[in-house]
Coordinates of C-alpha atoms in Angstrom, one line a residue:
X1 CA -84.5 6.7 37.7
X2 CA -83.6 10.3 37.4
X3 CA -82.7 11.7 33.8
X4 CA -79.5 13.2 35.6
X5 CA -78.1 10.2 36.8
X6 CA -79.0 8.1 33.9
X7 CA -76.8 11.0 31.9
X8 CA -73.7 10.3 34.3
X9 CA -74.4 6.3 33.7
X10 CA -74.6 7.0 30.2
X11 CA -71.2 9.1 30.3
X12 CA -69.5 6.7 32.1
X13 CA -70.2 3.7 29.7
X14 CA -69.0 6.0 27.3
X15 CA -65.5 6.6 28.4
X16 CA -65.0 3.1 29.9
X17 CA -66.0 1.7 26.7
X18 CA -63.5 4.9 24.6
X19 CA -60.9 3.6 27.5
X20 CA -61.5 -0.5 26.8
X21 CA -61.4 0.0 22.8
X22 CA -58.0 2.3 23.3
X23 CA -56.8 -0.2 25.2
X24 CA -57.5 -3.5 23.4
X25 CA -56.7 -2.2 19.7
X26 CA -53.4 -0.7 21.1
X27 CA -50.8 -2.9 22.8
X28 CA -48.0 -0.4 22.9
X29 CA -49.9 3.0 24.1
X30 CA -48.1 2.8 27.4
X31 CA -44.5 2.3 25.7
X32 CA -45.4 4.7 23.4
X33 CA -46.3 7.6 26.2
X34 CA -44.0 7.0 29.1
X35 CA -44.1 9.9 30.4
X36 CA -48.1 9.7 31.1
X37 CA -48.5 6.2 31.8
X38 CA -45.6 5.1 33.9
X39 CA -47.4 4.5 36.8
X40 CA -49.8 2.6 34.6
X41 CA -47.0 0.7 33.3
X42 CA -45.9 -0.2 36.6
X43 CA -49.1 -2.0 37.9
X44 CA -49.8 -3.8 34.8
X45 CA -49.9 -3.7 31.4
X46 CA -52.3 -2.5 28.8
X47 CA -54.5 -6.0 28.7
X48 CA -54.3 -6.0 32.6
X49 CA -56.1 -2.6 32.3
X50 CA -58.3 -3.4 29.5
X51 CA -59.8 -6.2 31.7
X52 CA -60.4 -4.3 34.4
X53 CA -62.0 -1.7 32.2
X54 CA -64.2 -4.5 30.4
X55 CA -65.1 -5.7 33.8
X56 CA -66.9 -2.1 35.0
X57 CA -68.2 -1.8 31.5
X58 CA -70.4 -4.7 31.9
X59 CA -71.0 -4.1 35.4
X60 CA -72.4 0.0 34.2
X61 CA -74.1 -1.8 31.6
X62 CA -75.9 -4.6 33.8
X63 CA -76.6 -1.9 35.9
X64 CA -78.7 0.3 33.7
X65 CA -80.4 -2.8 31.9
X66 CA -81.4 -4.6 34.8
X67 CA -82.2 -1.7 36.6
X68 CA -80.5 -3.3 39.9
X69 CA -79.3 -0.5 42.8
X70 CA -77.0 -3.0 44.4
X71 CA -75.7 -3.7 40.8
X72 CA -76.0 -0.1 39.9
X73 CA -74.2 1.1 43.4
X74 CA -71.5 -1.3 43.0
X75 CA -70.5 -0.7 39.2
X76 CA -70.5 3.2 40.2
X77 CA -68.2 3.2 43.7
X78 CA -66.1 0.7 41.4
X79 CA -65.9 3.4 38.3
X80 CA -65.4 6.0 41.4
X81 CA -61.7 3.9 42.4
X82 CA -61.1 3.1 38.7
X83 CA -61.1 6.9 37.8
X84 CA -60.0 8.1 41.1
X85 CA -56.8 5.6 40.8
X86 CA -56.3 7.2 37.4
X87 CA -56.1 10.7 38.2
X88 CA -53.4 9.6 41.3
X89 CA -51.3 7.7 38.3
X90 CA -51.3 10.6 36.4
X91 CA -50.4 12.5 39.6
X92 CA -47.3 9.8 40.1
X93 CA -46.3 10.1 36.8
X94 CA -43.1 11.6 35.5
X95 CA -45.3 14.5 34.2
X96 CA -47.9 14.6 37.3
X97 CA -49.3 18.1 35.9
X98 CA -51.6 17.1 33.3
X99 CA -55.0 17.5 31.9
X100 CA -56.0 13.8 33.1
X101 CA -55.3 14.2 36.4
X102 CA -58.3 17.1 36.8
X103 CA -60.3 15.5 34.2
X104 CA -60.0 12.0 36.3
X105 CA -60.6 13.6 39.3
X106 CA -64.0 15.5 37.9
X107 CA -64.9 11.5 36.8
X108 CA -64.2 10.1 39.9
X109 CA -66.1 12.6 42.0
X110 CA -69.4 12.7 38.9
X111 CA -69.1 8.4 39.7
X112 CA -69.3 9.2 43.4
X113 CA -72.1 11.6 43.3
X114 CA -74.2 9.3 40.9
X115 CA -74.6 6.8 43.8
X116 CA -76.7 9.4 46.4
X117 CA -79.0 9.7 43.5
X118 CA -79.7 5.6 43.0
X119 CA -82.2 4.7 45.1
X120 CA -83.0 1.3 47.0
X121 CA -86.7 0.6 46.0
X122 CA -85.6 0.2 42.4

């Protein structure tokens, strides 16, 4: 395993699990910031999203412990979609020009290029 993809693994365990806590511990962020997370809102609500955020949290996790590709592969095309469908909520939003929607895009694309680098013979 290369030291540089291990680093984008290691980043995006970090955020999903900054993203999981935010969203567990606080029930009311989308209420709270309508303007930013009305899309959000719309699909489901902060639990919804929490579980979905768990869910590729253990699957990044699994990924590095097992040292799986398929699992590896898999957890990053799904954090690829999770932040790539954040930066288009952001982009729906009532306030689509944001910070997160370049920041989520720069994720979603760092995801997408840590797959190239995972290689089969694992």
């Amino acid at each position: 395993m290369e030291k540089r993809n291990l680093f984008i693994e290691m980043f995006l365990i970090l955020i999903t699990a900054w993203w999981s806590m935010v969203l567990v511990v606080n029930d009311k962020l989308f209420y709270n910031r309508p303007e930013f997370f009305y899309t959000f809102q719309e699909i489901g609500n902060e639990a919804e999203w929490a579980s979905i955020f768990i869910l590729s949290l253990i699957s990044l996790i699994l990924g590095l412990l097992w040292r799986k590709a398929w699992i590896r592969k898999i957890a990053l095309l799904s954090s690829t979609f999770l932040y790539a469908m954040m930066a288009a909520g952001f982009i729906l939003a009532k306030q689509p020009l944001n910070t997160g929607v370049g920041v989520y895009f720069a994720i979603a694309l760092l995801a997408l290029w840590g797959t190239r680098d995972v290689k089969d013979n694992e």
